[in-house]
Amino acid sequence: MGETNHARSTESLAEAFKDDFLIGAAVNSRTIVSQRDLLLRHYNSLTAENEMKFERLHPAENTYTFEAADEIASFARANGFKLRGHTLVWHNQTPDWVFDDGKGGAADRETVLARMKAHIDAVVTRYQDTVYCWDVVNEAVTDGGDEWLRPSKWLHTVGEDFIAQAFRFAHEADPRAQLFYNDYNECNPGKREKIYRLVRSLLEQGVPVHGIGLQAHWNLLDPSLDDIREAIERYASLGVKLQITEMDVSMFAFDDRRTDLNDPTDEMLRLQEQRYGQFFRLFREYKGVLTGVTFWGAADDYTWLDYFPVRGRKNWPLLFDARHEPKGAYREVVKA
Ligand code: GLA
């Protein structure tokens, strides 16, 4: 898609927040081309949507496939973007070989830890001149109930210290990188306390963790502004930096299955504008602790929420529309 007049004439989002925090977008191999002009104009930070995940970089024990990630890193370097690394240790999008003993059974703790270290060493070292922060561990906490850590192959083979080990390996590989714990449903009070407990216990053990990433996959109704403020306060009380890492504001509540819309309704757009305005006024209040706000996409022509979790349904969760024109929500954000 070519650059629009609006893309040229509207105030840059990143510029509007230059004294507050970085403004980022998740990108992939296609969108660094199709959204290039929009990215250059409005964002100053990037995250690879999938290209730096374990399964993409390291599909077999002695095979690394860096091409797509390298391309995003070069794009960032060539155009002066900051780059967030996403993500080193996660229960999803991690290949089975990591946990297999090669004889049909499960690998033991020492083998899995050695593989984790080899992966982190290779990846963090490769991008250390470009990536300034890493989501070291993603989504290790259980959503509901009393259970603390999410059951995963990492947890089962290594034990609870897989999280601390990942941070230590990342810090050894690049002592200058800022290391984040990243999670979703981060403003839900129950889950918030589990995340708080996790990061507090890491800090008490002297583990090098420098920040908490709030994914912020939010919608028109949830979470409430009060819950967001409380989460920010609670996490900030640990003395770590915070970043909003994967922000989008879905037009649909989590359990809404409707599929009848080809365009968002006026009511949806109005609510989304209101919400985005509220969020960014809040973020500005916390600019001392909040160092970046990254959207999970740059414009509504491409979002992971299209056709997910409801098949056949488009979504419009971002600040720019499918033609890369600024939405009302963009205007609310820049004046926040
Ligand atoms: C999580 C992950 C992201 C991405 C989204 C869905 O939030 O952290 O990498 O996979 O899910 O796109």
mmCIF file of C-alpha atoms and ligand atoms in Angstrom:
data_model
loop_
_atom_site.group_PDB
_atom_site.id
_atom_site.type_symbol
_atom_site.label_atom_id
_atom_site.label_comp_id
_atom_site.label_asym_id
_atom_site.label_seq_id
_atom_site.Cartn_x
_atom_site.Cartn_y
_atom_site.Cartn_z
ATOM 1 C CA MET A 1 0.000 0.000 0.000
ATOM 2 C CA GLY A 2 1.376 3.437 -0.905
ATOM 3 C CA GLU A 3 1.759 6.355 1.413
ATOM 4 C CA THR A 4 -1.416 8.367 1.827
ATOM 5 C CA ASN A 5 -1.693 12.132 2.118
ATOM 6 C CA HIS A 6 -2.806 11.663 5.677
ATOM 7 C CA ALA A 7 0.260 9.640 6.526
ATOM 8 C CA ARG A 8 2.343 12.603 5.421
ATOM 9 C CA SER A 9 0.328 15.416 6.936
ATOM 10 C CA THR A 10 -0.732 14.060 10.327
ATOM 11 C CA GLU A 11 1.419 14.540 13.405
ATOM 12 C CA SER A 12 3.693 11.624 14.086
ATOM 13 C CA LEU A 13 2.543 9.449 16.973
ATOM 14 C CA ALA A 14 6.098 8.811 18.117
ATOM 15 C CA GLU A 15 6.819 12.538 17.946
ATOM 16 C CA ALA A 16 3.750 13.307 20.068
ATOM 17 C CA PHE A 17 5.162 11.081 22.822
ATOM 18 C CA LYS A 18 8.856 11.745 22.350
ATOM 19 C CA ASP A 19 9.238 13.143 25.872
ATOM 20 C CA ASP A 20 7.237 10.295 27.408
ATOM 21 C CA PHE A 21 7.987 6.837 26.024
ATOM 22 C CA LEU A 22 8.756 4.912 22.849
ATOM 23 C CA ILE A 23 5.892 4.119 20.489
ATOM 24 C CA GLY A 24 6.253 0.673 18.931
ATOM 25 C CA ALA A 25 4.530 -1.677 16.520
ATOM 26 C CA ALA A 26 4.772 -5.414 15.994
ATOM 27 C CA VAL A 27 5.849 -6.193 12.441
ATOM 28 C CA ASN A 28 6.457 -9.213 10.253
ATOM 29 C CA SER A 29 8.279 -9.898 7.004
ATOM 30 C CA ARG A 30 5.304 -8.689 4.966
ATOM 31 C CA THR A 31 4.313 -5.600 6.951
ATOM 32 C CA ILE A 32 7.805 -4.076 6.937
ATOM 33 C CA VAL A 33 7.055 -3.698 3.228
ATOM 34 C CA SER A 34 3.277 -3.113 3.127
ATOM 35 C CA GLN A 35 3.260 -0.711 6.103
ATOM 36 C CA ARG A 36 6.703 0.776 5.593
ATOM 37 C CA ASP A 37 5.672 4.435 5.222
ATOM 38 C CA LEU A 38 3.279 4.305 8.154
ATOM 39 C CA LEU A 39 5.934 2.667 10.343
ATOM 40 C CA LEU A 40 8.575 5.219 9.409
ATOM 41 C CA ARG A 41 6.264 8.121 10.113
ATOM 42 C CA HIS A 42 4.524 7.101 13.316
ATOM 43 C CA TYR A 43 6.604 4.579 15.228
ATOM 44 C CA ASN A 44 10.110 4.565 16.688
ATOM 45 C CA SER A 45 10.263 1.015 18.026
ATOM 46 C CA LEU A 46 9.541 -2.411 16.545
ATOM 47 C CA THR A 47 8.912 -5.947 17.770
ATOM 48 C CA ALA A 48 8.992 -9.010 15.528
ATOM 49 C CA GLU A 49 5.516 -10.537 15.715
ATOM 50 C CA ASN A 50 6.746 -14.116 15.266
ATOM 51 C CA GLU A 51 10.139 -14.045 13.589
ATOM 52 C CA MET A 52 12.239 -14.188 16.772
ATOM 53 C CA LYS A 53 10.290 -16.948 18.475
ATOM 54 C CA PHE A 54 12.028 -20.216 19.318
ATOM 55 C CA GLU A 55 10.369 -22.344 16.610
ATOM 56 C CA ARG A 56 11.232 -19.802 13.932
ATOM 57 C CA LEU A 57 14.882 -19.353 14.900
ATOM 58 C CA HIS A 58 15.809 -22.814 16.067
ATOM 59 C CA PRO A 59 13.668 -25.528 14.453
ATOM 60 C CA ALA A 60 16.126 -28.357 15.161
ATOM 61 C CA GLU A 61 18.932 -28.767 17.668
ATOM 62 C CA ASN A 62 21.742 -27.810 15.310
ATOM 63 C CA THR A 63 19.728 -25.688 12.891
ATOM 64 C CA TYR A 64 19.251 -21.978 13.237
ATOM 65 C CA THR A 65 17.115 -20.055 10.718
ATOM 66 C CA PHE A 66 17.849 -16.392 11.211
ATOM 67 C CA GLU A 67 16.932 -14.971 7.788
ATOM 68 C CA ALA A 68 13.509 -13.469 8.554
ATOM 69 C CA ALA A 69 14.613 -12.096 11.930
ATOM 70 C CA ASP A 70 17.785 -10.691 10.381
ATOM 71 C CA GLU A 71 15.678 -8.866 7.828
ATOM 72 C CA ILE A 72 13.594 -7.203 10.538
ATOM 73 C CA ALA A 73 16.739 -6.341 12.517
ATOM 74 C CA SER A 74 18.323 -4.740 9.418
ATOM 75 C CA PHE A 75 15.133 -2.808 8.706
ATOM 76 C CA ALA A 76 15.207 -1.505 12.294
ATOM 77 C CA ARG A 77 18.904 -0.594 12.103
ATOM 78 C CA ALA A 78 18.690 1.057 8.707
ATOM 79 C CA ASN A 79 15.785 3.259 9.775
ATOM 80 C CA GLY A 80 16.770 4.104 13.344
ATOM 81 C CA PHE A 81 14.082 2.081 15.130
ATOM 82 C CA LYS A 82 14.612 0.617 18.574
ATOM 83 C CA LEU A 83 13.998 -3.133 18.537
ATOM 84 C CA ARG A 84 12.416 -5.246 21.295
ATOM 85 C CA GLY A 85 13.352 -8.916 21.292
ATOM 86 C CA HIS A 86 10.369 -11.267 21.554
ATOM 87 C CA THR A 87 10.605 -13.900 23.003
ATOM 88 C CA LEU A 88 13.169 -16.359 24.427
ATOM 89 C CA VAL A 89 11.300 -18.794 26.673
ATOM 90 C CA TRP A 90 7.593 -19.509 26.178
ATOM 91 C CA HIS A 91 5.308 -22.554 26.397
ATOM 92 C CA ASN A 92 4.011 -21.846 22.874
ATOM 93 C CA GLN A 93 5.775 -21.860 19.505
ATOM 94 C CA THR A 94 8.661 -23.856 20.945
ATOM 95 C CA PRO A 95 9.623 -27.020 19.071
ATOM 96 C CA ASP A 96 9.234 -30.462 20.642
ATOM 97 C CA TRP A 97 12.904 -31.374 20.136
ATOM 98 C CA VAL A 98 13.822 -29.096 23.041
ATOM 99 C CA PHE A 99 12.088 -31.472 25.444
ATOM 100 C CA ASP A 100 12.721 -34.841 23.762
ATOM 101 C CA ASP A 101 15.543 -37.233 24.600
ATOM 102 C CA GLY A 102 15.656 -38.490 21.012
ATOM 103 C CA LYS A 103 14.629 -41.994 22.115
ATOM 104 C CA GLY A 104 10.924 -41.384 22.468
ATOM 105 C CA GLY A 105 11.135 -40.114 26.036
ATOM 106 C CA ALA A 106 11.483 -36.799 27.806
ATOM 107 C CA ALA A 107 14.846 -35.065 28.084
ATOM 108 C CA ASP A 108 16.153 -34.487 31.610
ATOM 109 C CA ARG A 109 16.576 -31.174 33.411
ATOM 110 C CA GLU A 110 20.262 -30.728 32.581
ATOM 111 C CA THR A 111 19.712 -31.370 28.874
ATOM 112 C CA VAL A 112 16.795 -28.956 28.645
ATOM 113 C CA LEU A 113 18.694 -26.281 30.559
ATOM 114 C CA ALA A 114 21.726 -26.710 28.304
ATOM 115 C CA ARG A 115 19.470 -26.329 25.250
ATOM 116 C CA MET A 116 17.839 -23.247 26.740
ATOM 117 C CA LYS A 117 21.269 -21.738 27.354
ATOM 118 C CA ALA A 118 22.519 -22.563 23.856
ATOM 119 C CA HIS A 119 19.426 -20.968 22.342
ATOM 120 C CA ILE A 120 19.615 -17.827 24.459
ATOM 121 C CA ASP A 121 23.375 -17.459 23.865
ATOM 122 C CA ALA A 122 23.033 -17.743 20.109
ATOM 123 C CA VAL A 123 20.018 -15.485 19.733
ATOM 124 C CA VAL A 124 20.841 -12.764 22.238
ATOM 125 C CA THR A 125 24.444 -12.530 21.049
ATOM 126 C CA ARG A 126 23.414 -12.320 17.411
ATOM 127 C CA TYR A 127 21.106 -9.351 17.968
ATOM 128 C CA GLN A 128 22.938 -7.589 20.789
ATOM 129 C CA ASP A 129 23.815 -4.566 18.664
ATOM 130 C CA THR A 130 20.198 -4.016 17.646
ATOM 131 C CA VAL A 131 17.871 -5.430 20.295
ATOM 132 C CA TYR A 132 17.914 -3.284 23.448
ATOM 133 C CA CYS A 133 15.471 -5.336 25.514
ATOM 134 C CA TRP A 134 14.168 -8.893 25.546
ATOM 135 C CA ASP A 135 10.955 -10.527 26.650
ATOM 136 C CA VAL A 136 12.961 -13.268 28.334
ATOM 137 C CA VAL A 137 10.053 -15.293 29.668
ATOM 138 C CA ASN A 138 6.545 -15.005 28.259
ATOM 139 C CA GLU A 139 3.320 -16.050 30.018
ATOM 140 C CA ALA A 140 4.626 -18.328 32.785
ATOM 141 C CA VAL A 141 1.765 -17.662 35.194
ATOM 142 C CA THR A 142 -1.626 -19.445 35.315
ATOM 143 C CA ASP A 143 -4.689 -17.340 34.499
ATOM 144 C CA GLY A 144 -7.307 -18.392 37.035
ATOM 145 C CA GLY A 145 -7.612 -20.262 40.306
ATOM 146 C CA ASP A 146 -4.959 -20.799 42.951
ATOM 147 C CA GLU A 147 -2.334 -22.416 40.764
ATOM 148 C CA TRP A 148 0.665 -20.093 40.454
ATOM 149 C CA LEU A 149 2.861 -21.190 37.549
ATOM 150 C CA ARG A 150 1.381 -22.435 34.282
ATOM 151 C CA PRO A 151 1.946 -26.151 33.649
ATOM 152 C CA SER A 152 4.393 -26.351 30.720
ATOM 153 C CA LYS A 153 7.210 -28.520 29.477
ATOM 154 C CA TRP A 154 9.676 -25.956 30.776
ATOM 155 C CA LEU A 155 8.176 -26.189 34.251
ATOM 156 C CA HIS A 156 7.879 -29.965 34.194
ATOM 157 C CA THR A 157 11.366 -30.756 32.982
ATOM 158 C CA VAL A 158 13.380 -27.991 34.627
ATOM 159 C CA GLY A 159 11.282 -27.002 37.646
ATOM 160 C CA GLU A 160 10.271 -23.562 38.908
ATOM 161 C CA ASP A 161 13.746 -22.125 38.469
ATOM 162 C CA PHE A 162 13.475 -22.310 34.664
ATOM 163 C CA ILE A 163 12.427 -18.683 34.841
ATOM 164 C CA ALA A 164 15.403 -17.516 36.922
ATOM 165 C CA GLN A 165 17.761 -19.551 34.731
ATOM 166 C CA ALA A 166 16.445 -17.933 31.559
ATOM 167 C CA PHE A 167 17.077 -14.454 32.939
ATOM 168 C CA ARG A 168 20.570 -15.407 34.100
ATOM 169 C CA PHE A 169 21.480 -16.863 30.705
ATOM 170 C CA ALA A 170 20.151 -13.775 28.912
ATOM 171 C CA HIS A 171 22.084 -11.455 31.206
ATOM 172 C CA GLU A 172 25.298 -13.410 30.657
ATOM 173 C CA ALA A 173 24.794 -13.271 26.899
ATOM 174 C CA ASP A 174 24.231 -9.495 26.839
ATOM 175 C CA PRO A 175 24.773 -7.684 30.145
ATOM 176 C CA ARG A 176 23.470 -4.438 28.625
ATOM 177 C CA ALA A 177 20.089 -5.781 27.498
ATOM 178 C CA GLN A 178 17.045 -4.864 29.554
ATOM 179 C CA LEU A 179 15.269 -8.049 30.534
ATOM 180 C CA PHE A 180 11.485 -8.264 30.797
ATOM 181 C CA TYR A 181 8.912 -10.709 32.120
ATOM 182 C CA ASN A 182 5.892 -10.404 29.765
ATOM 183 C CA ASP A 183 2.286 -11.555 30.291
ATOM 184 C CA TYR A 184 -1.378 -11.013 29.332
ATOM 185 C CA ASN A 185 -4.502 -10.572 31.496
ATOM 186 C CA GLU A 186 -1.952 -8.589 33.448
ATOM 187 C CA CYS A 187 -4.539 -6.221 34.945
ATOM 188 C CA ASN A 188 -6.785 -8.974 36.285
ATOM 189 C CA PRO A 189 -6.324 -8.595 40.061
ATOM 190 C CA GLY A 190 -5.815 -12.320 40.709
ATOM 191 C CA LYS A 191 -3.300 -12.809 37.933
ATOM 192 C CA ARG A 192 -1.668 -9.473 38.720
ATOM 193 C CA GLU A 193 -0.785 -10.745 42.178
ATOM 194 C CA LYS A 194 0.757 -13.923 40.733
ATOM 195 C CA ILE A 195 2.894 -11.885 38.336
ATOM 196 C CA TYR A 196 3.857 -9.551 41.173
ATOM 197 C CA ARG A 197 4.821 -12.505 43.354
ATOM 198 C CA LEU A 198 6.898 -14.022 40.563
ATOM 199 C CA VAL A 199 8.881 -10.884 39.793
ATOM 200 C CA ARG A 200 9.306 -10.069 43.482
ATOM 201 C CA SER A 201 10.720 -13.521 44.170
ATOM 202 C CA LEU A 202 13.102 -13.208 41.217
ATOM 203 C CA LEU A 203 14.335 -9.862 42.512
ATOM 204 C CA GLU A 204 14.767 -11.288 46.026
ATOM 205 C CA GLN A 205 16.955 -14.029 44.584
ATOM 206 C CA GLY A 206 19.069 -11.442 42.804
ATOM 207 C CA VAL A 207 17.896 -12.529 39.350
ATOM 208 C CA PRO A 208 18.575 -9.884 36.666
ATOM 209 C CA VAL A 209 15.020 -8.857 35.759
ATOM 210 C CA HIS A 210 14.581 -5.224 34.822
ATOM 211 C CA GLY A 211 11.023 -4.874 33.668
ATOM 212 C CA ILE A 212 7.495 -6.174 33.381
ATOM 213 C CA GLY A 213 5.736 -6.213 30.018
ATOM 214 C CA LEU A 214 1.991 -5.672 30.139
ATOM 215 C CA GLN A 215 0.750 -7.192 26.896
ATOM 216 C CA ALA A 216 -2.463 -5.128 26.966
ATOM 217 C CA HIS A 217 -4.629 -7.194 24.632
ATOM 218 C CA TRP A 218 -7.652 -5.223 25.809
ATOM 219 C CA ASN A 219 -11.136 -4.538 24.468
ATOM 220 C CA LEU A 220 -13.920 -1.931 24.578
ATOM 221 C CA LEU A 221 -15.011 -2.984 28.070
ATOM 222 C CA ASP A 222 -12.151 -4.803 29.766
ATOM 223 C CA PRO A 223 -10.079 -4.214 31.756
ATOM 224 C CA SER A 224 -11.409 -1.275 33.760
ATOM 225 C CA LEU A 225 -9.320 1.850 34.083
ATOM 226 C CA ASP A 226 -9.098 1.274 37.829
ATOM 227 C CA ASP A 227 -7.678 -2.216 37.329
ATOM 228 C CA ILE A 228 -5.122 -0.878 34.864
ATOM 229 C CA ARG A 229 -4.014 1.837 37.253
ATOM 230 C CA GLU A 230 -3.740 -0.624 40.126
ATOM 231 C CA ALA A 231 -1.676 -3.022 38.038
ATOM 232 C CA ILE A 232 0.714 -0.248 37.016
ATOM 233 C CA GLU A 233 1.056 0.905 40.635
ATOM 234 C CA ARG A 234 1.584 -2.608 41.933
ATOM 235 C CA TYR A 235 4.206 -3.577 39.365
ATOM 236 C CA ALA A 236 5.961 -0.218 39.647
ATOM 237 C CA SER A 237 6.255 -0.721 43.410
ATOM 238 C CA LEU A 238 8.819 -3.431 42.633
ATOM 239 C CA GLY A 239 11.147 -0.753 41.293
ATOM 240 C CA VAL A 240 11.286 -2.224 37.769
ATOM 241 C CA LYS A 241 10.489 -0.492 34.468
ATOM 242 C CA LEU A 242 7.176 -1.203 32.764
ATOM 243 C CA GLN A 243 6.285 -1.425 29.103
ATOM 244 C CA ILE A 244 2.996 -1.911 27.312
ATOM 245 C CA THR A 245 4.173 -4.582 24.873
ATOM 246 C CA GLU A 246 1.316 -5.882 22.671
ATOM 247 C CA MET A 247 -1.464 -3.346 22.813
ATOM 248 C CA ASP A 248 -4.680 -3.660 20.863
ATOM 249 C CA VAL A 249 -8.261 -2.756 21.719
ATOM 250 C CA SER A 250 -10.577 -5.348 20.238
ATOM 251 C CA MET A 251 -14.059 -4.266 19.179
ATOM 252 C CA PHE A 252 -15.417 -7.458 20.732
ATOM 253 C CA ALA A 253 -15.623 -8.650 24.305
ATOM 254 C CA PHE A 254 -13.780 -11.917 24.863
ATOM 255 C CA ASP A 255 -16.930 -14.091 24.710
ATOM 256 C CA ASP A 256 -18.666 -12.093 21.939
ATOM 257 C CA ARG A 257 -19.050 -14.388 18.906
ATOM 258 C CA ARG A 258 -20.870 -12.043 16.509
ATOM 259 C CA THR A 259 -19.770 -12.261 12.871
ATOM 260 C CA ASP A 260 -22.270 -9.980 11.136
ATOM 261 C CA LEU A 261 -20.171 -6.827 10.694
ATOM 262 C CA ASN A 262 -18.202 -5.740 7.640
ATOM 263 C CA ASP A 263 -17.262 -2.503 9.351
ATOM 264 C CA PRO A 264 -17.190 -1.389 12.976
ATOM 265 C CA THR A 265 -20.369 0.358 14.153
ATOM 266 C CA ASP A 266 -20.261 4.073 15.052
ATOM 267 C CA GLU A 267 -20.856 3.109 18.654
ATOM 268 C CA MET A 268 -17.830 0.795 18.607
ATOM 269 C CA LEU A 269 -15.629 3.493 17.097
ATOM 270 C CA ARG A 270 -16.809 6.030 19.662
ATOM 271 C CA LEU A 271 -16.113 3.681 22.569
ATOM 272 C CA GLN A 272 -12.726 2.755 21.152
ATOM 273 C CA GLU A 273 -11.793 6.438 20.848
ATOM 274 C CA GLN A 274 -12.843 7.040 24.421
ATOM 275 C CA ARG A 275 -10.894 4.055 25.705
ATOM 276 C CA TYR A 276 -7.707 4.886 23.805
ATOM 277 C CA GLY A 277 -7.882 8.472 25.098
ATOM 278 C CA GLN A 278 -8.255 7.237 28.677
ATOM 279 C CA PHE A 279 -5.409 4.743 28.327
ATOM 280 C CA PHE A 280 -2.933 7.257 26.998
ATOM 281 C CA ARG A 281 -3.827 9.898 29.576
ATOM 282 C CA LEU A 282 -3.086 7.235 32.186
ATOM 283 C CA PHE A 283 0.145 6.180 30.449
ATOM 284 C CA ARG A 284 1.326 9.787 30.423
ATOM 285 C CA GLU A 285 0.780 10.007 34.170
ATOM 286 C CA TYR A 286 3.185 7.094 34.539
ATOM 287 C CA LYS A 287 5.802 8.166 32.019
ATOM 288 C CA GLY A 288 8.447 8.027 34.747
ATOM 289 C CA VAL A 289 8.140 4.251 34.964
ATOM 290 C CA LEU A 290 6.664 3.399 31.547
ATOM 291 C CA THR A 291 9.385 3.308 28.917
ATOM 292 C CA GLY A 292 7.495 2.076 25.872
ATOM 293 C CA VAL A 293 4.037 1.472 24.428
ATOM 294 C CA THR A 294 4.024 -1.077 21.612
ATOM 295 C CA PHE A 295 0.948 -1.893 19.547
ATOM 296 C CA TRP A 296 0.462 -5.435 18.272
ATOM 297 C CA GLY A 297 0.364 -4.229 14.687
ATOM 298 C CA ALA A 298 0.468 -0.820 13.010
ATOM 299 C CA ALA A 299 -2.899 -0.509 11.212
ATOM 300 C CA ASP A 300 -6.185 -2.373 10.814
ATOM 301 C CA ASP A 301 -5.261 -3.952 7.460
ATOM 302 C CA TYR A 302 -3.319 -6.572 9.389
ATOM 303 C CA THR A 303 -4.038 -7.766 12.920
ATOM 304 C CA TRP A 304 -3.792 -11.208 14.512
ATOM 305 C CA LEU A 305 -7.376 -10.585 15.737
ATOM 306 C CA ASP A 306 -8.711 -10.919 12.174
ATOM 307 C CA TYR A 307 -10.474 -14.281 12.112
ATOM 308 C CA PHE A 308 -9.201 -15.131 15.628
ATOM 309 C CA PRO A 309 -10.581 -16.298 18.007
ATOM 310 C CA VAL A 310 -13.779 -16.156 15.899
ATOM 311 C CA ARG A 311 -13.532 -17.459 12.332
ATOM 312 C CA GLY A 312 -14.796 -15.211 9.545
ATOM 313 C CA ARG A 313 -14.691 -12.064 11.651
ATOM 314 C CA LYS A 314 -12.550 -9.028 11.029
ATOM 315 C CA ASN A 315 -11.444 -6.745 13.859
ATOM 316 C CA TRP A 316 -10.290 -3.111 13.962
ATOM 317 C CA PRO A 317 -8.149 -2.815 17.101
ATOM 318 C CA LEU A 318 -5.491 -0.241 16.143
ATOM 319 C CA LEU A 319 -5.123 3.528 15.636
ATOM 320 C CA PHE A 320 -4.885 3.533 11.834
ATOM 321 C CA ASP A 321 -7.497 2.065 9.506
ATOM 322 C CA ALA A 322 -7.007 -0.508 6.774
ATOM 323 C CA ARG A 323 -5.942 2.267 4.347
ATOM 324 C CA HIS A 324 -3.460 3.574 6.909
ATOM 325 C CA GLU A 325 -5.550 6.674 7.585
ATOM 326 C CA PRO A 326 -5.634 7.870 11.196
ATOM 327 C CA LYS A 327 -8.818 6.894 13.049
ATOM 328 C CA GLY A 328 -10.636 8.995 15.623
ATOM 329 C CA ALA A 329 -8.795 6.921 18.212
ATOM 330 C CA TYR A 330 -5.476 8.256 16.868
ATOM 331 C CA ARG A 331 -6.711 11.817 17.419
ATOM 332 C CA GLU A 332 -7.740 11.031 20.989
ATOM 333 C CA VAL A 333 -4.330 9.521 21.657
ATOM 334 C CA VAL A 334 -2.211 12.365 20.320
ATOM 335 C CA LYS A 335 -4.171 14.921 22.327
ATOM 336 C CA ALA A 336 -4.113 12.795 25.517
HETATM 337 C C1 GLA B 1 0.869 -13.603 22.805
HETATM 338 C C2 GLA B 1 2.334 -13.596 22.407
HETATM 339 C C3 GLA B 1 2.528 -12.882 21.109
HETATM 340 C C4 GLA B 1 1.519 -13.286 20.078
HETATM 341 C C5 GLA B 1 0.144 -13.078 20.623
HETATM 342 C C6 GLA B 1 -0.870 -13.412 19.571
HETATM 343 O O1 GLA B 1 0.449 -12.421 23.315
HETATM 344 O O2 GLA B 1 3.153 -12.992 23.360
HETATM 345 O O3 GLA B 1 3.804 -13.193 20.634
HETATM 346 O O4 GLA B 1 1.687 -14.633 19.720
HETATM 347 O O5 GLA B 1 0.005 -13.901 21.753
HETATM 348 O O6 GLA B 1 -0.529 -12.863 18.334
#
